[in-house]
PDB file of C-alpha atoms in Angstrom:
ATOM      1  CA  MET A   1     -11.819 -44.726  28.464  1.00  0.00           C
ATOM      2  CA  ASP A   2     -10.460 -48.007  27.102  1.00  0.00           C
ATOM      3  CA  LEU A   3     -10.049 -50.441  29.996  1.00  0.00           C
ATOM      4  CA  LEU A   4      -6.656 -51.547  28.653  1.00  0.00           C
ATOM      5  CA  GLN A   5      -5.396 -47.945  28.824  1.00  0.00           C
ATOM      6  CA  ASN A   6      -6.599 -47.215  32.354  1.00  0.00           C
ATOM      7  CA  ARG A   7      -3.412 -45.979  34.063  1.00  0.00           C
ATOM      8  CA  SER A   8      -4.676 -46.997  37.480  1.00  0.00           C
ATOM      9  CA  LEU A   9      -4.706 -50.625  36.266  1.00  0.00           C
ATOM     10  CA  VAL A  10      -1.851 -50.962  33.739  1.00  0.00           C
ATOM     11  CA  ASP A  11       1.669 -49.653  33.005  1.00  0.00           C
ATOM     12  CA  ARG A  12       2.324 -48.940  36.666  1.00  0.00           C
ATOM     13  CA  THR A  13       5.589 -49.300  38.533  1.00  0.00           C
ATOM     14  CA  TRP A  14       5.078 -52.501  40.476  1.00  0.00           C
ATOM     15  CA  SER A  15       6.921 -52.797  43.777  1.00  0.00           C
ATOM     16  CA  PRO A  16       7.967 -56.081  45.441  1.00  0.00           C
ATOM     17  CA  THR A  17       5.503 -57.452  47.992  1.00  0.00           C
ATOM     18  CA  SER A  18       6.287 -60.107  50.572  1.00  0.00           C
ATOM     19  CA  TYR A  19       4.863 -63.507  49.660  1.00  0.00           C
ATOM     20  CA  ASP A  20       2.849 -63.718  52.900  1.00  0.00           C
ATOM     21  CA  GLN A  21       1.306 -60.285  52.364  1.00  0.00           C
ATOM     22  CA  TRP A  22       0.416 -61.045  48.742  1.00  0.00           C
ATOM     23  CA  ALA A  23      -1.119 -64.435  49.664  1.00  0.00           C
ATOM     24  CA  ASP A  24      -3.098 -62.932  52.568  1.00  0.00           C
ATOM     25  CA  ASP A  25      -4.434 -60.155  50.346  1.00  0.00           C
ATOM     26  CA  LEU A  26      -5.540 -62.668  47.706  1.00  0.00           C
ATOM     27  CA  TYR A  27      -7.261 -64.789  50.372  1.00  0.00           C
ATOM     28  CA  ASN A  28      -9.146 -61.794  51.782  1.00  0.00           C
ATOM     29  CA  ILE A  29     -10.452 -60.879  48.337  1.00  0.00           C
ATOM     30  CA  CYS A  30     -10.921 -64.178  46.495  1.00  0.00           C
ATOM     31  CA  GLY A  31     -10.929 -66.956  49.109  1.00  0.00           C
ATOM     32  CA  ASN A  32      -8.607 -69.934  49.489  1.00  0.00           C
ATOM     33  CA  PHE A  33      -5.842 -70.141  46.866  1.00  0.00           C
ATOM     34  CA  ASN A  34      -2.327 -71.593  47.119  1.00  0.00           C
ATOM     35  CA  ALA A  35       0.366 -69.418  45.565  1.00  0.00           C
ATOM     36  CA  HIS A  36       3.785 -70.807  44.593  1.00  0.00           C
ATOM     37  CA  THR A  37       6.862 -68.664  43.917  1.00  0.00           C
ATOM     38  CA  MET A  38       9.585 -69.636  41.449  1.00  0.00           C
ATOM     39  CA  GLU A  39      12.178 -69.760  44.242  1.00  0.00           C
ATOM     40  CA  ARG A  40      11.536 -70.392  47.929  1.00  0.00           C
ATOM     41  CA  GLY A  41      11.323 -67.152  49.916  1.00  0.00           C
ATOM     42  CA  ASP A  42      10.995 -64.906  46.869  1.00  0.00           C
ATOM     43  CA  LYS A  43       9.028 -61.688  46.991  1.00  0.00           C
ATOM     44  CA  VAL A  44       6.191 -61.107  44.553  1.00  0.00           C
ATOM     45  CA  ILE A  45       6.290 -58.310  41.980  1.00  0.00           C
ATOM     46  CA  GLY A  46       2.744 -57.004  42.038  1.00  0.00           C
ATOM     47  CA  THR A  47      -0.253 -56.807  44.349  1.00  0.00           C
ATOM     48  CA  ALA A  48      -3.653 -58.316  45.037  1.00  0.00           C
ATOM     49  CA  SER A  49      -6.167 -55.570  45.778  1.00  0.00           C
ATOM     50  CA  ARG A  50      -9.925 -55.190  45.962  1.00  0.00           C
ATOM     51  CA  ILE A  51     -11.794 -52.608  43.902  1.00  0.00           C
ATOM     52  CA  ASP A  52     -15.436 -51.806  44.718  1.00  0.00           C
ATOM     53  CA  VAL A  53     -17.231 -49.865  41.982  1.00  0.00           C
ATOM     54  CA  CYS A  54     -20.845 -49.573  40.891  1.00  0.00           C
ATOM     55  CA  GLY A  55     -21.899 -51.941  43.692  1.00  0.00           C
ATOM     56  CA  MET A  56     -19.726 -54.790  42.395  1.00  0.00           C
ATOM     57  CA  GLU A  57     -16.461 -56.298  43.612  1.00  0.00           C
ATOM     58  CA  PHE A  58     -13.328 -56.694  41.515  1.00  0.00           C
ATOM     59  CA  ALA A  59      -9.979 -58.270  42.331  1.00  0.00           C
ATOM     60  CA  HIS A  60      -6.974 -56.587  40.698  1.00  0.00           C
ATOM     61  CA  VAL A  61      -4.259 -59.242  40.684  1.00  0.00           C
ATOM     62  CA  SER A  62      -0.690 -58.797  39.431  1.00  0.00           C
ATOM     63  CA  ASN A  63       2.301 -61.078  40.090  1.00  0.00           C
ATOM     64  CA  ASP A  64       5.329 -62.924  38.757  1.00  0.00           C
ATOM     65  CA  LEU A  65       4.638 -66.222  40.540  1.00  0.00           C
ATOM     66  CA  ASP A  66       5.147 -69.733  39.237  1.00  0.00           C
ATOM     67  CA  TYR A  67       1.477 -70.736  39.634  1.00  0.00           C
ATOM     68  CA  VAL A  68      -1.602 -70.374  41.853  1.00  0.00           C
ATOM     69  CA  HIS A  69      -3.806 -73.399  42.556  1.00  0.00           C
ATOM     70  CA  ARG A  70      -7.259 -73.870  44.071  1.00  0.00           C
ATOM     71  CA  GLY A  71      -8.268 -77.457  44.912  1.00  0.00           C
ATOM     72  CA  TRP A  72     -11.272 -79.237  46.404  1.00  0.00           C
ATOM     73  CA  ASP A  73     -10.149 -78.654  49.997  1.00  0.00           C
ATOM     74  CA  ASP A  74      -9.853 -74.921  49.303  1.00  0.00           C
ATOM     75  CA  ILE A  75     -13.315 -74.882  47.731  1.00  0.00           C
ATOM     76  CA  ARG A  76     -14.914 -76.615  50.733  1.00  0.00           C
ATOM     77  CA  ARG A  77     -13.407 -74.065  53.129  1.00  0.00           C
ATOM     78  CA  ASP A  78     -14.980 -71.080  51.356  1.00  0.00           C
ATOM     79  CA  ALA A  79     -18.450 -69.827  52.255  1.00  0.00           C
ATOM     80  CA  HIS A  80     -18.766 -67.810  49.025  1.00  0.00           C
ATOM     81  CA  GLU A  81     -19.508 -69.070  45.522  1.00  0.00           C
ATOM     82  CA  HIS A  82     -18.700 -66.877  42.528  1.00  0.00           C
ATOM     83  CA  LEU A  83     -18.165 -66.931  38.824  1.00  0.00           C
ATOM     84  CA  PHE A  84     -14.939 -65.004  38.191  1.00  0.00           C
ATOM     85  CA  LEU A  85     -14.952 -63.009  34.951  1.00  0.00           C
ATOM     86  CA  ILE A  86     -11.212 -62.611  34.350  1.00  0.00           C
ATOM     87  CA  MET A  87      -9.917 -59.930  31.965  1.00  0.00           C
ATOM     88  CA  GLN A  88      -6.197 -60.018  31.092  1.00  0.00           C
ATOM     89  CA  LEU A  89      -4.649 -56.534  31.211  1.00  0.00           C
ATOM     90  CA  GLU A  90      -0.901 -57.176  30.834  1.00  0.00           C
ATOM     91  CA  GLY A  91       1.294 -60.186  30.157  1.00  0.00           C
ATOM     92  CA  ALA A  92      -0.151 -63.664  29.787  1.00  0.00           C
ATOM     93  CA  CYS A  93      -1.735 -66.233  32.093  1.00  0.00           C
ATOM     94  CA  GLY A  94      -2.310 -69.956  31.622  1.00  0.00           C
ATOM     95  CA  VAL A  95      -5.623 -71.260  32.985  1.00  0.00           C
ATOM     96  CA  GLU A  96      -6.458 -74.915  33.639  1.00  0.00           C
ATOM     97  CA  HIS A  97     -10.115 -75.288  34.565  1.00  0.00           C
ATOM     98  CA  SER A  98     -12.924 -77.824  34.033  1.00  0.00           C
ATOM     99  CA  GLY A  99     -10.752 -80.044  31.853  1.00  0.00           C
ATOM    100  CA  ARG A 100      -9.719 -77.193  29.553  1.00  0.00           C
ATOM    101  CA  GLN A 101      -6.417 -75.379  29.176  1.00  0.00           C
ATOM    102  CA  ASN A 102      -6.189 -71.839  27.852  1.00  0.00           C
ATOM    103  CA  ILE A 103      -3.617 -69.052  27.641  1.00  0.00           C
ATOM    104  CA  LEU A 104      -5.006 -65.559  28.218  1.00  0.00           C
ATOM    105  CA  ASP A 105      -3.304 -62.756  26.318  1.00  0.00           C
ATOM    106  CA  VAL A 106      -3.983 -59.029  26.693  1.00  0.00           C
ATOM    107  CA  GLY A 107      -7.654 -58.160  26.180  1.00  0.00           C
ATOM    108  CA  GLU A 108      -8.838 -61.762  26.363  1.00  0.00           C
ATOM    109  CA  CYS A 109     -11.249 -62.975  29.016  1.00  0.00           C
ATOM    110  CA  ILE A 110     -12.531 -66.195  30.537  1.00  0.00           C
ATOM    111  CA  LEU A 111     -15.235 -67.269  32.975  1.00  0.00           C
ATOM    112  CA  VAL A 112     -14.035 -69.364  35.944  1.00  0.00           C
ATOM    113  CA  ASP A 113     -16.258 -71.159  38.472  1.00  0.00           C
ATOM    114  CA  SER A 114     -15.076 -70.849  42.084  1.00  0.00           C
ATOM    115  CA  THR A 115     -16.658 -74.235  42.913  1.00  0.00           C
ATOM    116  CA  ARG A 116     -14.298 -76.127  40.579  1.00  0.00           C
ATOM    117  CA  PRO A 117     -10.524 -76.661  40.890  1.00  0.00           C
ATOM    118  CA  THR A 118      -8.417 -74.140  38.981  1.00  0.00           C
ATOM    119  CA  THR A 119      -4.732 -73.551  38.322  1.00  0.00           C
ATOM    120  CA  PHE A 120      -3.302 -70.269  37.027  1.00  0.00           C
ATOM    121  CA  PHE A 121       0.180 -70.565  35.463  1.00  0.00           C
ATOM    122  CA  PHE A 122       2.645 -67.654  35.200  1.00  0.00           C
ATOM    123  CA  ARG A 123       6.086 -69.373  35.207  1.00  0.00           C
ATOM    124  CA  GLY A 124       7.758 -66.325  36.716  1.00  0.00           C
ATOM    125  CA  HIS A 125       6.559 -63.892  34.025  1.00  0.00           C
ATOM    126  CA  PHE A 126       4.652 -60.773  35.025  1.00  0.00           C
ATOM    127  CA  SER A 127       0.871 -61.004  34.654  1.00  0.00           C
ATOM    128  CA  ASN A 128      -1.833 -58.472  35.461  1.00  0.00           C
ATOM    129  CA  HIS A 129      -5.541 -59.198  35.341  1.00  0.00           C
ATOM    130  CA  LEU A 130      -8.869 -57.923  36.615  1.00  0.00           C
ATOM    131  CA  SER A 131     -11.421 -60.363  38.040  1.00  0.00           C
ATOM    132  CA  LEU A 132     -15.080 -59.434  38.453  1.00  0.00           C
ATOM    133  CA  HIS A 133     -16.820 -61.451  41.174  1.00  0.00           C
ATOM    134  CA  LEU A 134     -20.278 -62.437  39.929  1.00  0.00           C
ATOM    135  CA  PRO A 135     -22.563 -64.105  42.528  1.00  0.00           C
ATOM    136  CA  ARG A 136     -22.883 -67.656  41.236  1.00  0.00           C
ATOM    137  CA  GLN A 137     -26.452 -68.345  42.347  1.00  0.00           C
ATOM    138  CA  LEU A 138     -27.713 -65.072  40.891  1.00  0.00           C
ATOM    139  CA  MET A 139     -25.985 -65.788  37.588  1.00  0.00           C
ATOM    140  CA  TYR A 140     -27.582 -69.214  37.219  1.00  0.00           C
ATOM    141  CA  SER A 141     -30.973 -68.562  38.789  1.00  0.00           C
ATOM    142  CA  GLY A 142     -31.493 -65.361  36.819  1.00  0.00           C
ATOM    143  CA  SER A 143     -31.475 -67.152  33.467  1.00  0.00           C
ATOM    144  CA  LYS A 144     -32.408 -70.471  31.909  1.00  0.00           C
ATOM    145  CA  MET A 145     -29.729 -70.026  29.229  1.00  0.00           C
ATOM    146  CA  GLU A 146     -26.849 -72.463  29.133  1.00  0.00           C
ATOM    147  CA  PHE A 147     -23.485 -70.709  29.405  1.00  0.00           C
ATOM    148  CA  ASP A 148     -19.953 -72.052  29.498  1.00  0.00           C
ATOM    149  CA  VAL A 149     -17.149 -71.672  31.976  1.00  0.00           C
ATOM    150  CA  ALA A 150     -13.522 -72.213  30.932  1.00  0.00           C
ATOM    151  CA  ARG A 151     -14.173 -70.913  27.397  1.00  0.00           C
ATOM    152  CA  LYS A 152     -11.877 -68.082  26.333  1.00  0.00           C
ATOM    153  CA  LEU A 153     -13.020 -65.045  24.369  1.00  0.00           C
ATOM    154  CA  SER A 154     -10.383 -63.539  22.083  1.00  0.00           C
ATOM    155  CA  ALA A 155      -9.574 -59.842  22.486  1.00  0.00           C
ATOM    156  CA  ALA A 156     -11.183 -59.026  19.129  1.00  0.00           C
ATOM    157  CA  ASP A 157     -14.406 -60.908  19.867  1.00  0.00           C
ATOM    158  CA  PRO A 158     -17.240 -58.327  19.856  1.00  0.00           C
ATOM    159  CA  MET A 159     -18.517 -59.703  23.177  1.00  0.00           C
ATOM    160  CA  ALA A 160     -15.065 -59.293  24.765  1.00  0.00           C
ATOM    161  CA  VAL A 161     -14.941 -55.725  23.448  1.00  0.00           C
ATOM    162  CA  MET A 162     -18.380 -55.093  24.932  1.00  0.00           C
ATOM    163  CA  LEU A 163     -17.393 -56.562  28.314  1.00  0.00           C
ATOM    164  CA  ARG A 164     -14.267 -54.377  28.457  1.00  0.00           C
ATOM    165  CA  ALA A 165     -16.325 -51.286  27.596  1.00  0.00           C
ATOM    166  CA  LEU A 166     -18.954 -52.145  30.197  1.00  0.00           C
ATOM    167  CA  ILE A 167     -16.338 -52.666  32.912  1.00  0.00           C
ATOM    168  CA  ALA A 168     -14.689 -49.363  31.958  1.00  0.00           C
ATOM    169  CA  LYS A 169     -18.070 -47.644  32.316  1.00  0.00           C
ATOM    170  CA  MET A 170     -18.638 -49.257  35.707  1.00  0.00           C
ATOM    171  CA  MET A 171     -15.217 -48.051  36.864  1.00  0.00           C
ATOM    172  CA  THR A 172     -16.434 -44.453  36.470  1.00  0.00           C
ATOM    173  CA  THR A 173     -19.955 -44.918  37.865  1.00  0.00           C
ATOM    174  CA  PRO A 174     -20.494 -44.352  41.600  1.00  0.00           C
ATOM    175  CA  GLU A 175     -22.751 -46.848  43.348  1.00  0.00           C
ATOM    176  CA  SER A 176     -25.008 -43.958  44.406  1.00  0.00           C
ATOM    177  CA  GLU A 177     -25.908 -43.068  40.806  1.00  0.00           C
ATOM    178  CA  ALA A 178     -29.355 -44.078  39.585  1.00  0.00           C
ATOM    179  CA  ALA A 179     -27.788 -45.945  36.653  1.00  0.00           C
ATOM    180  CA  SER A 180     -25.747 -48.228  38.925  1.00  0.00           C
ATOM    181  CA  PRO A 181     -28.328 -51.052  39.420  1.00  0.00           C
ATOM    182  CA  HIS A 182     -29.052 -51.081  35.678  1.00  0.00           C
ATOM    183  CA  LEU A 183     -25.348 -51.363  34.852  1.00  0.00           C
ATOM    184  CA  ARG A 184     -25.015 -54.303  37.249  1.00  0.00           C
ATOM    185  CA  GLN A 185     -27.951 -56.093  35.621  1.00  0.00           C
ATOM    186  CA  LEU A 186     -26.511 -55.353  32.182  1.00  0.00           C
ATOM    187  CA  MET A 187     -23.207 -56.864  33.359  1.00  0.00           C
ATOM    188  CA  PHE A 188     -24.980 -60.064  34.412  1.00  0.00           C
ATOM    189  CA  ASP A 189     -26.911 -60.322  31.128  1.00  0.00           C
ATOM    190  CA  THR A 190     -23.932 -59.464  28.915  1.00  0.00           C
ATOM    191  CA  THR A 191     -21.706 -62.043  30.609  1.00  0.00           C
ATOM    192  CA  ARG A 192     -24.354 -64.742  30.177  1.00  0.00           C
ATOM    193  CA  GLN A 193     -24.717 -63.850  26.510  1.00  0.00           C
ATOM    194  CA  ALA A 194     -20.955 -63.642  25.942  1.00  0.00           C
ATOM    195  CA  PHE A 195     -20.436 -67.175  27.244  1.00  0.00           C
ATOM    196  CA  LEU A 196     -23.621 -68.662  25.793  1.00  0.00           C
ATOM    197  CA  SER A 197     -23.103 -72.390  25.537  1.00  0.00           C
ATOM    198  CA  THR A 198     -22.312 -73.865  22.146  1.00  0.00           C
ATOM    199  CA  ASP A 199     -22.431 -77.432  23.443  1.00  0.00           C
ATOM    200  CA  ILE A 200     -25.420 -79.736  23.451  1.00  0.00           C
ATOM    201  CA  GLN A 201     -25.469 -80.591  27.133  1.00  0.00           C
ATOM    202  CA  THR A 202     -28.301 -83.096  26.798  1.00  0.00           C
ATOM    203  CA  ALA A 203     -25.912 -85.366  24.938  1.00  0.00           C
ATOM    204  CA  SER A 204     -23.598 -85.415  27.918  1.00  0.00           C
ATOM    205  CA  LEU A 205     -26.407 -86.711  30.130  1.00  0.00           C
ATOM    206  CA  ASN A 206     -26.241 -90.033  28.316  1.00  0.00           C
ATOM    207  CA  SER A 207     -22.598 -90.548  29.288  1.00  0.00           C
ATOM    208  CA  LEU A 208     -22.874 -89.626  32.959  1.00  0.00           C
ATOM    209  CA  HIS A 209     -23.240 -93.237  34.125  1.00  0.00           C
ATOM    210  CA  ASP A 210     -19.519 -93.758  33.603  1.00  0.00           C
ATOM    211  CA  SER A 211     -18.142 -91.105  35.924  1.00  0.00           C
ATOM    212  CA  ALA A 212     -19.220 -89.885  39.357  1.00  0.00           C
ATOM    213  CA  GLY A 213     -17.145 -86.748  38.794  1.00  0.00           C
ATOM    214  CA  ARG A 214     -18.970 -85.853  35.594  1.00  0.00           C
ATOM    215  CA  ARG A 215     -22.302 -86.662  37.245  1.00  0.00           C
ATOM    216  CA  MET A 216     -21.520 -84.268  40.087  1.00  0.00           C
ATOM    217  CA  GLN A 217     -20.606 -81.517  37.631  1.00  0.00           C
ATOM    218  CA  MET A 218     -24.006 -81.910  35.999  1.00  0.00           C
ATOM    219  CA  VAL A 219     -25.697 -82.086  39.417  1.00  0.00           C
ATOM    220  CA  ASP A 220     -24.056 -78.787  40.311  1.00  0.00           C
ATOM    221  CA  ILE A 221     -25.386 -77.140  37.147  1.00  0.00           C
ATOM    222  CA  LEU A 222     -28.883 -78.588  37.580  1.00  0.00           C
ATOM    223  CA  ILE A 223     -29.095 -77.406  41.193  1.00  0.00           C
ATOM    224  CA  ASP A 224     -27.997 -73.887  40.291  1.00  0.00           C
ATOM    225  CA  LYS A 225     -30.396 -73.648  37.344  1.00  0.00           C
ATOM    226  CA  HIS A 226     -33.383 -74.972  39.322  1.00  0.00           C
ATOM    227  CA  LEU A 227     -32.392 -73.704  42.763  1.00  0.00           C
ATOM    228  CA  THR A 228     -35.723 -72.092  43.640  1.00  0.00           C
ATOM    229  CA  ASP A 229     -37.928 -74.864  42.208  1.00  0.00           C
ATOM    230  CA  SER A 230     -40.070 -76.434  44.923  1.00  0.00           C
ATOM    231  CA  ASP A 231     -39.557 -79.977  43.596  1.00  0.00           C
ATOM    232  CA  LEU A 232     -35.736 -79.803  43.607  1.00  0.00           C
ATOM    233  CA  ASN A 233     -34.487 -82.767  45.664  1.00  0.00           C
ATOM    234  CA  ALA A 234     -32.417 -85.952  45.349  1.00  0.00           C
ATOM    235  CA  LYS A 235     -35.222 -87.873  43.631  1.00  0.00           C
ATOM    236  CA  TRP A 236     -35.715 -85.141  41.011  1.00  0.00           C
ATOM    237  CA  LEU A 237     -31.980 -84.962  40.314  1.00  0.00           C
ATOM    238  CA  ALA A 238     -31.618 -88.732  40.052  1.00  0.00           C
ATOM    239  CA  THR A 239     -34.496 -88.864  37.567  1.00  0.00           C
ATOM    240  CA  ARG A 240     -32.956 -86.128  35.422  1.00  0.00           C
ATOM    241  CA  LEU A 241     -29.604 -87.939  35.408  1.00  0.00           C
ATOM    242  CA  GLY A 242     -31.083 -91.371  34.787  1.00  0.00           C
ATOM    243  CA  VAL A 243     -29.497 -92.966  37.877  1.00  0.00           C
ATOM    244  CA  SER A 244     -30.868 -94.386  41.102  1.00  0.00           C
ATOM    245  CA  ILE A 245     -31.210 -92.247  44.237  1.00  0.00           C
ATOM    246  CA  ARG A 246     -28.778 -94.598  45.963  1.00  0.00           C
ATOM    247  CA  THR A 247     -26.128 -93.977  43.261  1.00  0.00           C
ATOM    248  CA  LEU A 248     -26.598 -90.231  43.594  1.00  0.00           C
ATOM    249  CA  GLN A 249     -26.375 -90.417  47.396  1.00  0.00           C
ATOM    250  CA  GLN A 250     -23.143 -92.403  47.113  1.00  0.00           C
ATOM    251  CA  ASP A 251     -21.736 -89.698  44.804  1.00  0.00           C
ATOM    252  CA  PHE A 252     -22.466 -87.055  47.434  1.00  0.00           C
ATOM    253  CA  GLN A 253     -21.091 -89.228  50.228  1.00  0.00           C
ATOM    254  CA  GLY A 254     -17.869 -89.655  48.263  1.00  0.00           C
ATOM    255  CA  MET A 255     -17.435 -85.874  48.519  1.00  0.00           C
ATOM    256  CA  GLY A 256     -18.349 -85.766  52.205  1.00  0.00           C
ATOM    257  CA  MET A 257     -21.739 -84.123  51.634  1.00  0.00           C
ATOM    258  CA  THR A 258     -25.441 -84.864  51.333  1.00  0.00           C
ATOM    259  CA  CYS A 259     -27.750 -83.698  48.579  1.00  0.00           C
ATOM    260  CA  THR A 260     -30.067 -81.970  51.062  1.00  0.00           C
ATOM    261  CA  THR A 261     -27.237 -79.999  52.644  1.00  0.00           C
ATOM    262  CA  VAL A 262     -25.831 -78.886  49.282  1.00  0.00           C
ATOM    263  CA  ILE A 263     -29.238 -77.610  48.107  1.00  0.00           C
ATOM    264  CA  ARG A 264     -29.879 -75.884  51.447  1.00  0.00           C
ATOM    265  CA  ASP A 265     -26.482 -74.139  51.499  1.00  0.00           C
ATOM    266  CA  LYS A 266     -26.805 -72.968  47.894  1.00  0.00           C
ATOM    267  CA  ARG A 267     -30.247 -71.553  48.663  1.00  0.00           C
ATOM    268  CA  LEU A 268     -28.824 -69.788  51.724  1.00  0.00           C
ATOM    269  CA  ARG A 269     -26.057 -68.215  49.624  1.00  0.00           C
ATOM    270  CA  PHE A 270     -28.656 -67.128  47.069  1.00  0.00           C
ATOM    271  CA  ALA A 271     -30.762 -65.585  49.854  1.00  0.00           C
ATOM    272  CA  ARG A 272     -27.698 -63.808  51.209  1.00  0.00           C
ATOM    273  CA  GLU A 273     -26.970 -62.222  47.834  1.00  0.00           C
ATOM    274  CA  LYS A 274     -30.571 -61.020  47.605  1.00  0.00           C
ATOM    275  CA  ILE A 275     -30.470 -59.573  51.125  1.00  0.00           C
ATOM    276  CA  GLU A 276     -27.258 -57.707  50.289  1.00  0.00           C
ATOM    277  CA  GLN A 277     -28.997 -56.297  47.229  1.00  0.00           C
ATOM    278  CA  LEU A 278     -31.898 -55.162  49.430  1.00  0.00           C
ATOM    279  CA  LYS A 279     -29.427 -53.399  51.714  1.00  0.00           C
ATOM    280  CA  GLU A 280     -27.896 -51.536  48.769  1.00  0.00           C
ATOM    281  CA  GLN A 281     -31.205 -50.641  47.103  1.00  0.00           C
ATOM    282  CA  ARG A 282     -33.221 -50.015  50.286  1.00  0.00           C
ATOM    283  CA  ASN A 283     -35.895 -52.245  48.809  1.00  0.00           C
ATOM    284  CA  PRO A 284     -39.069 -52.751  50.904  1.00  0.00           C
ATOM    285  CA  THR A 285     -38.961 -56.534  50.306  1.00  0.00           C
ATOM    286  CA  THR A 286     -38.899 -58.429  53.610  1.00  0.00           C
ATOM    287  CA  ILE A 287     -36.528 -61.171  54.727  1.00  0.00           C
ATOM    288  CA  ALA A 288     -39.452 -63.596  54.791  1.00  0.00           C
ATOM    289  CA  GLU A 289     -40.156 -62.849  51.126  1.00  0.00           C
ATOM    290  CA  VAL A 290     -36.488 -63.456  50.303  1.00  0.00           C
ATOM    291  CA  ALA A 291     -36.578 -66.782  52.163  1.00  0.00           C
ATOM    292  CA  TYR A 292     -39.691 -67.930  50.299  1.00  0.00           C
ATOM    293  CA  SER A 293     -38.250 -66.832  46.938  1.00  0.00           C
ATOM    294  CA  ALA A 294     -35.087 -68.844  47.676  1.00  0.00           C
ATOM    295  CA  GLY A 295     -37.067 -72.052  48.215  1.00  0.00           C
ATOM    296  CA  PHE A 296     -37.555 -72.055  52.012  1.00  0.00           C
ATOM    297  CA  ASN A 297     -41.014 -72.661  53.488  1.00  0.00           C
ATOM    298  CA  ASP A 298     -40.098 -72.483  57.191  1.00  0.00           C
ATOM    299  CA  ILE A 299     -38.808 -69.041  58.258  1.00  0.00           C
ATOM    300  CA  SER A 300     -37.517 -70.257  61.619  1.00  0.00           C
ATOM    301  CA  TYR A 301     -35.509 -72.976  59.880  1.00  0.00           C
ATOM    302  CA  PHE A 302     -34.224 -70.424  57.370  1.00  0.00           C
ATOM    303  CA  ASN A 303     -33.074 -68.002  60.087  1.00  0.00           C
ATOM    304  CA  ARG A 304     -31.415 -70.784  62.092  1.00  0.00           C
ATOM    305  CA  SER A 305     -29.640 -72.265  59.067  1.00  0.00           C
ATOM    306  CA  PHE A 306     -28.526 -68.844  57.826  1.00  0.00           C
ATOM    307  CA  LYS A 307     -26.882 -67.979  61.133  1.00  0.00           C
ATOM    308  CA  GLU A 308     -25.261 -71.424  61.331  1.00  0.00           C
ATOM    309  CA  LEU A 309     -23.644 -71.012  57.904  1.00  0.00           C
ATOM    310  CA  PHE A 310     -22.713 -67.325  58.018  1.00  0.00           C
ATOM    311  CA  ASP A 311     -22.399 -66.555  61.758  1.00  0.00           C
ATOM    312  CA  CYS A 312     -24.829 -63.705  61.210  1.00  0.00           C
ATOM    313  CA  ALA A 313     -28.627 -63.490  61.332  1.00  0.00           C
ATOM    314  CA  PRO A 314     -30.398 -62.305  58.132  1.00  0.00           C
ATOM    315  CA  SER A 315     -31.741 -59.261  59.995  1.00  0.00           C
ATOM    316  CA  GLU A 316     -28.210 -58.333  61.130  1.00  0.00           C
ATOM    317  CA  LEU A 317     -26.945 -58.509  57.562  1.00  0.00           C
ATOM    318  CA  LEU A 318     -29.818 -56.317  56.369  1.00  0.00           C
ATOM    319  CA  ARG A 319     -28.997 -53.732  59.049  1.00  0.00           C
ATOM    320  CA  GLY A 320     -25.436 -53.548  57.815  1.00  0.00           C
ATOM    321  CA  GLY A 321     -23.639 -56.369  59.615  1.00  0.00           C
ATOM    322  CA  GLU A 322     -21.038 -58.350  57.673  1.00  0.00           C
ATOM    323  CA  PRO A 323     -21.089 -62.130  58.140  1.00  0.00           C
ATOM    324  CA  ALA A 324     -17.741 -63.646  58.894  1.00  0.00           C
ATOM    325  CA  GLN A 325     -16.229 -66.052  56.391  1.00  0.00           C
ATOM    326  CA  LYS A 326     -16.775 -69.393  58.063  1.00  0.00           C
ATOM    327  CA  MET A 327     -14.064 -72.020  57.830  1.00  0.00           C
ATOM    328  CA  VAL A 328     -15.579 -75.473  57.358  1.00  0.00           C
TER     329      VAL A 328
END
């Protein structure tokens, strides 16, 4: 079935939803976002709902809002980090992300990073899109390829066609089927290939001295790409960027963080994703092996840090417990 003709997703009769209900539903699925109606007190035509298929999570979001914004404060309050693969199903949606502005029309898609500010513009016109939540650490750590966020794929692009077909296949594949893990891996690989970087990022390294913001963007990418490397630390990052450790530390301090904490928390989120995969696949891999593979050498420290960040011990998560979303 063509994804754009799936009657459970498109051409439905959309009922009004109270603003508070719509905003709460979006928060529960996607994290902290700030929705703005065209007129104060208006209802929203559409819904925000979660779809779980093939062991992956989708957000089905429809609305006639003015805009939805996610800023740095919202990002800091979320415990999850994702890449959102957004597929436009009906209407149009403006996207401002990572210094780029795009308009998504039907069938077009874009990759959005949950760790960077984003604004979605609707201007009161009905929009309907599907957003696949891809674990950010798994996406970066699973490949050394450079891939772009905030780059739009046109509806006719063969990679966009392939992504739509793959999502449509996933929509009809139960998680219990033997093909499910292979489809998930294919989704990861296809998305990376679809958004393969066309920029020469090494050139941008030479201009990072001028802007702390641009430096931190590159730091974020370097950490994600080398997350499990044993030598990943502030000194290694500073050397790669061609700045002093003190300059790099000041950049982190300006955002209210430390380099050590950022690396630790990203490794914990990566470990969490791997543990959740173990739970789904009933894999014999142990929590200790996950901790070591995520870059931790001290299991006691790993367990303590994991519970501090997620309010849930790794063993509890493996047994089926769900860590609460921690507000920080």
